[in-house]
XYZ file of C-alpha atoms in Angstrom:
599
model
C 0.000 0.000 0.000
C 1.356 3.420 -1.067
C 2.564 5.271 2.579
C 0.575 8.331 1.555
C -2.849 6.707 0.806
C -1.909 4.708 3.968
C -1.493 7.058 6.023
C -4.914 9.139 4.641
C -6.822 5.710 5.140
C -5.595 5.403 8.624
C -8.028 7.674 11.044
C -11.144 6.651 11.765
C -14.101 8.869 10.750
C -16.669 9.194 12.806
C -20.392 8.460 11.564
C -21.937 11.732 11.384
C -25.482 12.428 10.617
C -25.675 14.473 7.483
C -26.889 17.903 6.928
C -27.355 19.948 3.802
C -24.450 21.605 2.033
C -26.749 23.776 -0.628
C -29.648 21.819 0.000
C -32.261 21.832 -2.505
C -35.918 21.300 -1.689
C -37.790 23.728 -3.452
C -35.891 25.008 -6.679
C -35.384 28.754 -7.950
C -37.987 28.960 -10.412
C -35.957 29.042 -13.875
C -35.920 31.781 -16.771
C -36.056 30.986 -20.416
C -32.148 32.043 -20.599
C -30.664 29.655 -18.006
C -26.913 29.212 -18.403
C -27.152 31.128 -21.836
C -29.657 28.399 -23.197
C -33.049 28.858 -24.243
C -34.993 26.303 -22.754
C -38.369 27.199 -24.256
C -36.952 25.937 -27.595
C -35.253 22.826 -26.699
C -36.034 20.176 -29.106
C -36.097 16.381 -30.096
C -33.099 16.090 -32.604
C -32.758 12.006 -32.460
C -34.787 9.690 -31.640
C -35.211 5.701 -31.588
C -32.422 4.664 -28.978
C -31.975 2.428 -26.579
C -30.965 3.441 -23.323
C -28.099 5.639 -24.741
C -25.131 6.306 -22.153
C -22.215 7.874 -23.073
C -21.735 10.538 -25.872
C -18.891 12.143 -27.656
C -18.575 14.379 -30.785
C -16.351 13.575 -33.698
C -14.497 16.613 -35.436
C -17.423 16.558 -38.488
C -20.110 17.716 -35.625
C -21.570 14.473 -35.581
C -21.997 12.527 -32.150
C -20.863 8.947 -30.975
C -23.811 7.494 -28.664
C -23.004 4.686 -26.441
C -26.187 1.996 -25.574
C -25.941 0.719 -22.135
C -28.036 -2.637 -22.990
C -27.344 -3.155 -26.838
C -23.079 -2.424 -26.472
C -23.841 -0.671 -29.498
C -22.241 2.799 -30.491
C -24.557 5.115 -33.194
C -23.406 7.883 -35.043
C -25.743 11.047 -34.775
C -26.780 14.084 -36.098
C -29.621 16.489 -35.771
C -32.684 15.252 -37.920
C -30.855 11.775 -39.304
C -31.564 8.456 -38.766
C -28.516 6.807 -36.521
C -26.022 4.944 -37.955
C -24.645 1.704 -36.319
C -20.955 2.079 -36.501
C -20.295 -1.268 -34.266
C -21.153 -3.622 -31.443
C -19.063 -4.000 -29.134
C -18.102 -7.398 -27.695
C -17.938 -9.435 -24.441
C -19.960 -6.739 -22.829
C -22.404 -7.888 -20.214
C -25.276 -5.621 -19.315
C -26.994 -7.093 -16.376
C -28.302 -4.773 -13.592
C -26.867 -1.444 -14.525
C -23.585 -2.960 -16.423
C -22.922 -2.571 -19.589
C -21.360 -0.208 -22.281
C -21.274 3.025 -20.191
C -18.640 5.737 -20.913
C -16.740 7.144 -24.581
C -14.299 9.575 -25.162
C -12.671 10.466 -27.901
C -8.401 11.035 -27.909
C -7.579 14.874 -27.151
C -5.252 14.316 -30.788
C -8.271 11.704 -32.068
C -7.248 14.076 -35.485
C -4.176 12.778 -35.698
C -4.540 9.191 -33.877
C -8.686 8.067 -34.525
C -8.462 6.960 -31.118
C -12.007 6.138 -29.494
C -12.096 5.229 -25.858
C -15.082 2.704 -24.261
C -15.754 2.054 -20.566
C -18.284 -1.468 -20.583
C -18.812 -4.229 -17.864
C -17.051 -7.655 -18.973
C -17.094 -11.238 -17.505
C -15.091 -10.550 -14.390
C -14.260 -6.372 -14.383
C -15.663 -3.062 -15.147
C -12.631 -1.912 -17.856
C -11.584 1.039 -20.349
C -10.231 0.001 -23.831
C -9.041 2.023 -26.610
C -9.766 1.210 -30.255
C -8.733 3.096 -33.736
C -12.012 4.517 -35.785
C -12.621 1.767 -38.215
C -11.662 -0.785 -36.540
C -13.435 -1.497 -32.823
C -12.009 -5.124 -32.557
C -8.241 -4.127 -32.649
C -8.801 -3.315 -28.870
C -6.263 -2.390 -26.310
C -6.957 -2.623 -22.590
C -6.111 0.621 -21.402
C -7.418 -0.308 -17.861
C -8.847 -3.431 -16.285
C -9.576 -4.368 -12.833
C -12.193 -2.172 -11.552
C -15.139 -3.772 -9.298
C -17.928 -4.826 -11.618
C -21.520 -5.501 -9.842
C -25.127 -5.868 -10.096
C -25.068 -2.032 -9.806
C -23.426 1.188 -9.014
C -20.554 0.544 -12.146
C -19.449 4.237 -12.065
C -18.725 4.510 -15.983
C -17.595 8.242 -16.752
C -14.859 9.078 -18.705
C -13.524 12.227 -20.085
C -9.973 14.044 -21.196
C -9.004 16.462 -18.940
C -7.971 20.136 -19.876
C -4.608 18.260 -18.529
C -4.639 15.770 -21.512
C -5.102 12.913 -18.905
C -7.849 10.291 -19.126
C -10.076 10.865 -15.633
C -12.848 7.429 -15.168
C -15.358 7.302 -12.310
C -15.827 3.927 -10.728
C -18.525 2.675 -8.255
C -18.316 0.936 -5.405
C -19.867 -2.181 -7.333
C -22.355 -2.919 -4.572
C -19.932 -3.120 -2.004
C -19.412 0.100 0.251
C -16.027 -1.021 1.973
C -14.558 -0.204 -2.111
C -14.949 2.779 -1.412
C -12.504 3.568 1.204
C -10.168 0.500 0.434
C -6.771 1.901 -1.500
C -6.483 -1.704 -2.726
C -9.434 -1.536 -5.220
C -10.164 0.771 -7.916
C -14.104 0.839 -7.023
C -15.641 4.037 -5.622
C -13.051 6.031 -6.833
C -12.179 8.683 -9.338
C -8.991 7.470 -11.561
C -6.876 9.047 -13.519
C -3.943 8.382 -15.987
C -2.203 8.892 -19.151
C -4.136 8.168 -22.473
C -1.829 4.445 -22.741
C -3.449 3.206 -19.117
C 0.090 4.229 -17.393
C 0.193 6.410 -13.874
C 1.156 10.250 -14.186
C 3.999 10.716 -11.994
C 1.428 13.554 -9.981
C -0.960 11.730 -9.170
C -1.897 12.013 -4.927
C -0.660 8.806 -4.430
C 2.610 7.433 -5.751
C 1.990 4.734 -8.305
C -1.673 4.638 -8.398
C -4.276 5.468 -10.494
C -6.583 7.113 -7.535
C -7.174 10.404 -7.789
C -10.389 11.255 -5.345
C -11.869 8.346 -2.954
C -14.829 7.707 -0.631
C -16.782 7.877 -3.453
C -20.749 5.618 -3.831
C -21.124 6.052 -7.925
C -20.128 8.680 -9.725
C -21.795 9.428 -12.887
C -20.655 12.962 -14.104
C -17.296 14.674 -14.701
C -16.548 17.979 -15.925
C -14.322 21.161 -15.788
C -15.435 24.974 -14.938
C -13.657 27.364 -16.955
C -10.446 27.617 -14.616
C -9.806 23.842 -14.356
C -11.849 22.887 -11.591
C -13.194 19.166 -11.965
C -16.816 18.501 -10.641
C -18.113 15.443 -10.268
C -21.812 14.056 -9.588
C -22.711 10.944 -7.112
C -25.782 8.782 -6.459
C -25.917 8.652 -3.106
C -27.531 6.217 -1.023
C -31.247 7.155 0.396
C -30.570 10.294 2.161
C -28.656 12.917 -0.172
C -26.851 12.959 -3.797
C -24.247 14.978 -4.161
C -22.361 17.757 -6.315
C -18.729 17.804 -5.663
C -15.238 19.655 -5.851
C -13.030 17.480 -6.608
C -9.329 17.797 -5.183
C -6.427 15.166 -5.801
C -6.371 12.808 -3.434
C -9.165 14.190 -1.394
C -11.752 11.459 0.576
C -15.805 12.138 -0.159
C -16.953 10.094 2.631
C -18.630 7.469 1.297
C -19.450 4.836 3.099
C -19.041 6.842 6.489
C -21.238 9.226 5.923
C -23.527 11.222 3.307
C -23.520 14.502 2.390
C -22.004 17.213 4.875
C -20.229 15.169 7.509
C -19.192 17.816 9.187
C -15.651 16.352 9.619
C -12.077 18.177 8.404
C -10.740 15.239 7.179
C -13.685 14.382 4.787
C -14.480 16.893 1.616
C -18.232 18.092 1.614
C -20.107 18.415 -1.134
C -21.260 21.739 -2.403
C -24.981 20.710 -3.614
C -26.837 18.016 -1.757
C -30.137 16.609 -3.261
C -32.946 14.255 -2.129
C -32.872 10.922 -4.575
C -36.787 11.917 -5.460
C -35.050 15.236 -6.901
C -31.721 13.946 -8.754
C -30.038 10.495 -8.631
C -27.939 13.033 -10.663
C -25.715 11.216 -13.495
C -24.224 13.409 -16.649
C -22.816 16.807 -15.769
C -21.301 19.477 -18.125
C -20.156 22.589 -17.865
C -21.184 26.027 -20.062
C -21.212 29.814 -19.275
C -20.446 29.923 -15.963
C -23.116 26.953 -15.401
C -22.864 23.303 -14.038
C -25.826 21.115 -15.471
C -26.544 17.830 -14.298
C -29.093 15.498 -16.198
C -31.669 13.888 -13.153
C -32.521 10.604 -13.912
C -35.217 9.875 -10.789
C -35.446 13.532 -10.699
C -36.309 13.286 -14.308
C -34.951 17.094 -15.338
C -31.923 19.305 -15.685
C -30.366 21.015 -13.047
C -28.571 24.149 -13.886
C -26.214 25.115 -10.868
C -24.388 28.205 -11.277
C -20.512 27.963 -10.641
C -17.754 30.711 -10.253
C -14.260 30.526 -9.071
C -15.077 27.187 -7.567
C -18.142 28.599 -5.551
C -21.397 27.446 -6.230
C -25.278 29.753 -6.719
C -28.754 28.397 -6.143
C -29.650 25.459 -8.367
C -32.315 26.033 -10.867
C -34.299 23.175 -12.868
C -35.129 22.917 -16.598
C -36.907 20.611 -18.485
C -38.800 19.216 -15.714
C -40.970 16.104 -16.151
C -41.001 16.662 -19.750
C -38.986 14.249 -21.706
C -38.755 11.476 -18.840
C -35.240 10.600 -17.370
C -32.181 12.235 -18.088
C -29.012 10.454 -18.323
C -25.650 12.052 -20.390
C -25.637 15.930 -20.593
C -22.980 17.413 -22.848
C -22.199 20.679 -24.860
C -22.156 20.105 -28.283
C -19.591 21.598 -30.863
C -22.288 23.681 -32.035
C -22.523 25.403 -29.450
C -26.589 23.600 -28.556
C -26.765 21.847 -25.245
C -27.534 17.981 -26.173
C -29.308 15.844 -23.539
C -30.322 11.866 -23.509
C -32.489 10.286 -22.105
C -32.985 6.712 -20.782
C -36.621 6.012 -20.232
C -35.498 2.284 -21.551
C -33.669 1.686 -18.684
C -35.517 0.217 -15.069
C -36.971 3.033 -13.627
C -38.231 4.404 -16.939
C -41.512 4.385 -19.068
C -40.517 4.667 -22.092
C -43.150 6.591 -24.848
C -43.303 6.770 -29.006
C -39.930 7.786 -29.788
C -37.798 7.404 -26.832
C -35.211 7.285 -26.278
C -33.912 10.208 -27.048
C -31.453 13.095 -27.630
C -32.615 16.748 -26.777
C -31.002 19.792 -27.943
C -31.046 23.250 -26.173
C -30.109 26.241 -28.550
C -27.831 29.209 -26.670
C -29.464 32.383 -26.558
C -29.531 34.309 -29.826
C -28.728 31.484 -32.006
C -28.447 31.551 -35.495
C -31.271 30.445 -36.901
C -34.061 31.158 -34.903
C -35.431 27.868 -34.165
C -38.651 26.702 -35.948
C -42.017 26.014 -34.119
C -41.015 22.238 -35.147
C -39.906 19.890 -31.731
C -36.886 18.733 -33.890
C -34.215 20.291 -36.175
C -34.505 18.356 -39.902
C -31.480 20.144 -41.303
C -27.337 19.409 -41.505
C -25.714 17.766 -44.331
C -25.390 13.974 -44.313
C -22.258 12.971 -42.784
C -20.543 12.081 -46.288
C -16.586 12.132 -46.231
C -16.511 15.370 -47.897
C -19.670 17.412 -47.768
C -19.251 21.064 -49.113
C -19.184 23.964 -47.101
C -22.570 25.406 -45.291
C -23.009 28.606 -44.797
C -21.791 30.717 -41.838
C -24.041 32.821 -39.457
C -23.232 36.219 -38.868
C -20.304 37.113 -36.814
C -19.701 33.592 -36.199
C -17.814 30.240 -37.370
C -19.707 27.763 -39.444
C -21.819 25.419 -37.397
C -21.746 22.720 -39.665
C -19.856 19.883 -40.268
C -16.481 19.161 -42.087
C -14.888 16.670 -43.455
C -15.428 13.206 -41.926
C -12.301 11.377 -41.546
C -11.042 8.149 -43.327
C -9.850 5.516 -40.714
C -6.198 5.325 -40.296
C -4.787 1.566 -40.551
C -4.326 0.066 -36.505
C -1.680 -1.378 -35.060
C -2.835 -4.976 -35.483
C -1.982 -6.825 -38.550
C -5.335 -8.281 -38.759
C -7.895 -5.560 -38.354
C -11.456 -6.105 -38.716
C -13.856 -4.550 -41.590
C -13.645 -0.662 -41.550
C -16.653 1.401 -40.566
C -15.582 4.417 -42.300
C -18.337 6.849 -43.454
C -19.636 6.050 -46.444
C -21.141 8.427 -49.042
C -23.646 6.550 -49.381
C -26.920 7.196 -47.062
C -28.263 4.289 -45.155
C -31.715 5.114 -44.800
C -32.720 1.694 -43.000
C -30.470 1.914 -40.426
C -32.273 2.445 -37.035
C -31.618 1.679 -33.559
C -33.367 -1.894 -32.773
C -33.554 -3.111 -35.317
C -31.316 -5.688 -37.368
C -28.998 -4.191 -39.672
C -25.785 -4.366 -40.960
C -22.722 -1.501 -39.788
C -23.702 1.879 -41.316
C -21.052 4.643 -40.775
C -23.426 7.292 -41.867
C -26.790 8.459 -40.886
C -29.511 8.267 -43.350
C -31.767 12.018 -43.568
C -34.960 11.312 -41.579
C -35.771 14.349 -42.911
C -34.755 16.894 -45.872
C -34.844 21.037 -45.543
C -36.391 21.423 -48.838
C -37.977 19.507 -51.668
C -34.743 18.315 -53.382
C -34.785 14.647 -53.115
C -31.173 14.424 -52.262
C -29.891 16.429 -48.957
C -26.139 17.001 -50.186
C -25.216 20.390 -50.406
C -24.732 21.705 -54.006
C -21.613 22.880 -55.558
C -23.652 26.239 -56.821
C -23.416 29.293 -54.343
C -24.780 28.920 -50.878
C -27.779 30.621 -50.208
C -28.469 33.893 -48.528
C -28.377 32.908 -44.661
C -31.740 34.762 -43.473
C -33.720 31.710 -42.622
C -36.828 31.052 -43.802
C -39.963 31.563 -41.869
C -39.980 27.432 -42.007
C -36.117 27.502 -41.083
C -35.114 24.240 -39.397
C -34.038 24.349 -36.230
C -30.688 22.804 -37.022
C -27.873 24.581 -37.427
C -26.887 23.867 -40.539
C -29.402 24.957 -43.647
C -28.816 23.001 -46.311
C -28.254 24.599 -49.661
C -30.537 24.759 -52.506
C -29.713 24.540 -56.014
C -29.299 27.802 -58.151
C -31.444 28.227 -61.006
C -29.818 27.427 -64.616
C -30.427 30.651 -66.562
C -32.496 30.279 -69.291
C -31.946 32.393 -72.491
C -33.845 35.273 -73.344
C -36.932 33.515 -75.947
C -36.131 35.796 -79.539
C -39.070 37.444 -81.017
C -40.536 35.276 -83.850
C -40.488 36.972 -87.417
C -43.854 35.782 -88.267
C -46.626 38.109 -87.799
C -48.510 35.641 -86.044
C -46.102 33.247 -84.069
C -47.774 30.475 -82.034
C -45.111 29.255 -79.560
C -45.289 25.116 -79.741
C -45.276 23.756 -75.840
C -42.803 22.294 -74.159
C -43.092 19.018 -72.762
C -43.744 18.855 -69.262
C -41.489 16.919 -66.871
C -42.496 13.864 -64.608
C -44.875 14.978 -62.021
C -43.068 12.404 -59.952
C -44.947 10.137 -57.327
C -45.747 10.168 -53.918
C -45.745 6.786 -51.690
C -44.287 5.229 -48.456
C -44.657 1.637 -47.466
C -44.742 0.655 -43.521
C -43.665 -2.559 -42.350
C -44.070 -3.675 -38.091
C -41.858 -5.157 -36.367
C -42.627 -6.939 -32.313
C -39.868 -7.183 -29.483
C -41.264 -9.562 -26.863
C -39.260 -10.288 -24.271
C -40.212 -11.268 -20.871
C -37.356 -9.367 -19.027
C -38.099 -6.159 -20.557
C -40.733 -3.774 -21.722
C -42.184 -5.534 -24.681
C -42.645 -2.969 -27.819
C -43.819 -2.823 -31.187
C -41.563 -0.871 -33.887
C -43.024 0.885 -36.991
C -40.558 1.419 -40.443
C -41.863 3.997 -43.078
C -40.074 4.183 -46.079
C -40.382 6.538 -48.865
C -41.038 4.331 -52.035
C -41.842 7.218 -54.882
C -39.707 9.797 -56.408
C -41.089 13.166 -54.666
C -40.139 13.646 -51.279
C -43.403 13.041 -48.189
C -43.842 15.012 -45.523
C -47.105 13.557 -44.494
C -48.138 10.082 -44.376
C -51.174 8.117 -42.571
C -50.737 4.291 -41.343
C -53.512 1.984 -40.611
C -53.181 -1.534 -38.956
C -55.337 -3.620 -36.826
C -53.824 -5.219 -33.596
C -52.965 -8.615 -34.285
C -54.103 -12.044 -32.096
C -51.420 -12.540 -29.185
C -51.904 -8.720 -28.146
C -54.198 -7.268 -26.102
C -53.687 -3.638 -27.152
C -51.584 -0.823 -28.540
C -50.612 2.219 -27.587
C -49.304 5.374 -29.019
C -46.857 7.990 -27.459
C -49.768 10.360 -27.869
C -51.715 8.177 -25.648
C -54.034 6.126 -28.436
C -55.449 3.285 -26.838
C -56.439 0.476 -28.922
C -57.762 -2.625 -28.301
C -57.076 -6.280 -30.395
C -59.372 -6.792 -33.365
C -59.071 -2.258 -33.391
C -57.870 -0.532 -35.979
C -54.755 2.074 -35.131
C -53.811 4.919 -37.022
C -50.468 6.283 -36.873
C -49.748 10.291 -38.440
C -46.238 11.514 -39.334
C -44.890 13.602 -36.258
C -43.588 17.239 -36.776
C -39.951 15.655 -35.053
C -40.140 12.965 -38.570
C -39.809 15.936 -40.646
C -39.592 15.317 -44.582
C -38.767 11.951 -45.766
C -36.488 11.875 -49.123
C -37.332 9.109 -51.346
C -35.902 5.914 -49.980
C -35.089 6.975 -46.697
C -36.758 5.585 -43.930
C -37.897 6.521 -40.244
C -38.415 3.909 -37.302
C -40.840 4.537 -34.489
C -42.399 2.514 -31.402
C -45.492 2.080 -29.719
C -46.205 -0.034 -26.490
C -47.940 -3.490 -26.805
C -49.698 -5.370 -24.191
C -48.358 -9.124 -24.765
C -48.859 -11.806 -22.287
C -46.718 -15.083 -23.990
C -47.507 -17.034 -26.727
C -47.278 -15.885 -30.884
C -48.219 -12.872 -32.525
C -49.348 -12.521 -35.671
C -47.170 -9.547 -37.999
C -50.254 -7.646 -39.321
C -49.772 -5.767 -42.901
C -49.733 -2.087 -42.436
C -51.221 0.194 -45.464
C -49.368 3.525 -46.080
C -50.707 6.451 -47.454
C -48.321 9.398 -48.419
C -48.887 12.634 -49.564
């Protein structure tokens, strides 16, 4: 045992009862500007995931997702169907294991290195993996506590280049305290898996103890690292963390009241928090509530802390990774598809909170149906005034790995995917397919003519990025006819195109888990749809469905199913994936055949 960590281990704390630090029991009211955001036009970018977990953004804008309970990762962006990009093996996802955490290398331009946190056979562990190829994988740490529950799973790059992970206890609260294990701690070490030479304690990876599960890291604007914990039944915590400073855990909870014990500097009741991503923006720590089910927006300065503040309240269910996204919009999952959760028609999801002032004013629309495909090379968007472009550039090619024998290449592919969707079986798409298209082009690529004007429209999608529309060929000037009477033959008239969408259902029974029912319409004609109508009758082996809107229907009914405002426009052959809830009991189901009507 290292003499220093030795010789903090060695007094024994007292049991103290706990007290509030900054207790909250009845939050500041919010205002629609709360850490810079506006909150009154936060809306549903993604949808159609499963219990997403970790998130991290690639240098194109687009967003790696982590799925706790799938071990899949899904590229995202704003208004496209997700892509798979891989599965990740030997993950097991029993209780609340599974494949937690992802970071990307601080130098990922220059290295493609992607960094996982999952629950294996024996250990909770951190590999590292070159984009392209997930199964040249290199254990970067191994040996922390895995459990039923309480897995920790964070991990982030500091401002210090170092890789920080939070750990759990793993079920057992003597972890915690014990400088033997690696559970209930917060780590940290070099991007390889080796110990910084400044770390608290000589030769180990601990950085913070006494912790019960910590779910959230993230740094204020001078370097400070905060850090969110589940506690047990009395208080959840917001802390300071300090190298090599003890939290506590499993002495006490919340302010112990004891010098040799750090105290946290926001305590919460479980019923309000059971806090898990936190991020930091504009002088503002927000933490995603996943019993409390909404965002809490503490303000921070110079390591002090204001009154907390909560946003999104109740409305989009639990809240699990909060993170601020490259352009600039606040991004939020949730995980109503975990235990705990009731998950509705779309969930789960990924939220996005514009900053104050954005450019363009968001649309009336719950989701942004904008932003180029993520194509290896799409052409420039636009820029808003007195700002950098908010769209993406160039995707990157994967860089060959270090094993002689890597695996088939996920790189982005120019091609959209459009059948691609989270639960459903498909094979590794790189790039997501448009689940939605700004304008009535039936392909989403930005055009090599001039970009338009950047006024939005008064239909402007709320993403970001507008996509540009073609410029007019000019025509040449018609020549006056000699004859005194000229009768102008006319012109043929192009293909008025078609409009039609075919739906197809698919049934997850399962006897563990929240049966559901998912829904697939696909664009079949040669005009893009923006509405459609679905009609199917509930099938023998259920005894009813229901909508996200709260249709009830019983078997032998008849349900009808309306594109949402979040679907946007569907380009021919792309594709949008939806659930509904079934009632399902055991025994078979009969598929019914869905009409689709498009217009």
């Amino acid at each position: 045992m290292p003499k220093r960590l030795s010789a903090a281990l060695a007094a024994v704390l007292c049991v103290v009862t706990a007290a509030a630090a900054l207790a909250v029991t009845r939050p500041a009211p919010a205002t629609a500007a709360t850490g810079g955001f506006d909150f009154t036009r936060a809306q549903v970018a993604v949808s159609g995931l499963r219990s997403p977990w970790g998130m991290a953004f690639l240098p194109d804008r687009s967003a790696l997702v982590t799925e706790r309970t799938t071990a899949q990762i899904w590229r995202v962006y704003p208004g496209y169907t997700p892509a798979l990009v891989t599965t990740i093996r030997n993950v097991y996802t029993a209780g609340d294991g599974g494949l937690l955490g992802i970071a990307l290398s601080p130098t990922f331009t220059q290295d493609q290195l992607v960094y996982v946190y999952f629950t294996g056979a024996s250990d909770n562990r951190v590999v590292r993996f070159r984009w392209g190829y997930p199964d040249a994988q290199q254990v970067v740490l191994a040996g922390i506590p895995r459990g039923q529950s309480r897995n920790g799973g964070r991990i982030a790059f500091g401002p210090d280049g170092m890789l920080y992970v939070s750990t759990g206890d793993a079920g057992n609260p003597g972890n915690a305290q014990n400088p033997a294990t690696l559970g209930g701690k917060i780590l940290r070490v070099r991007p390889d898996g080796t110990v910084p030479p400044d770390n608290p304690f000589a030769g180990s990876p601990v950085y913070s103890y006494g912790h019960r599960n910590v779910q959230g890291l993230a740094w204020d604007a001078g370097d400070r690292l905060y850090a969110t914990e589940f506690g047990e039944d009395a208080w959840d915590e917001l802390n300071a963390i300090v190298p090599g400073g003890n939290y506590g855990w499993p002495v006490c909870q919340g302010v112990c009241g004891d010098s040799r014990v750090r105290d946290p500097l926001v305590t919460w009741h479980p019923a309000e928090a059971s806090p898990s991503g936190l991020a930091y923006a504009n002088g503002t720590l927000f933490a995603a509530a996943l019993r409390g089910t909404r965002l809490w927006a503490v303000p921070a300065a110079g390591g002090a802390v204001g009154t907390p503040v909560t946003e999104l309240q109740g409305r989009y269910g639990r809240l699990r990774t909060v993170a601020l996204g490259p352009d600039g919009w606040l991004w939020v999952t949730t995980s109503n598809y975990d235990s705990g959760g009731t998950p509705v028609f779309g969930d789960d999801r990924i939220i996005r909170i514009p900053p104050v002032g954005s450019w363009p004013p968001a649309s009336p629309s719950p989701s942004p149906s904008a932003g180029p495909p993520l194509s290896p090379s799409p052409s420039p968007s636009p820029s808003p005034p007195g700002g950098s472009s908010p769209c993406p550039s160039p995707s990157l090619s994967p860089s060959p790995p270090p094993s002689p024998s890597p695996s088939p290449s996920f790189s982005p592919s120019p091609s959209p995917s459009p059948s691609s969707s989270p639960g459903a079986s498909s094979s590794p798409s790189p790039s997501p397919s448009p689940s939605s298209s700004p304008s009535p082009s039936p392909s989403p690529s930005p055009s090599p003519s001039p970009s338009p004007s950047p006024s939005p429209s008064p239909s402007a999608s709320a993403s970001p990025c507008p996509s540009p529309t073609p410029s007019p060929s000019p025509s040449p000037s018609p020549s006056p006819s000699p004859s005194p009477s000229p009768s102008p033959s006319p012109s043929p008239s192009p293909s008025a195109g078609t409009r039609s969408c075919e739906a197809t259902i698919r049934f997850v029974l399962s006897w563990t888990a929240a049966s559901r029912g998912e829904l697939t319409v696909r664009n079949t004609g040669t005009l893009p749809i923006s509405s459609w109508i679905v009609t199917f009758t509930v099938p023998n082996g259920l005894s009813y469905v229901q909508l996200g809107n709260g249709g009830y229907t019983p078997r032998g009914g008849t349900v009808t199913v309306t594109n949402q405002p979040w679907n946007g426009t569907l380009p021919p052959g792309a594709a949008v994936t939806m659930d509904f809830a079934i009632g399902w009991s055991g025994g078979t189901v009969e598929v019914p055949v869905a009409t689709c009507t498009a217009a």
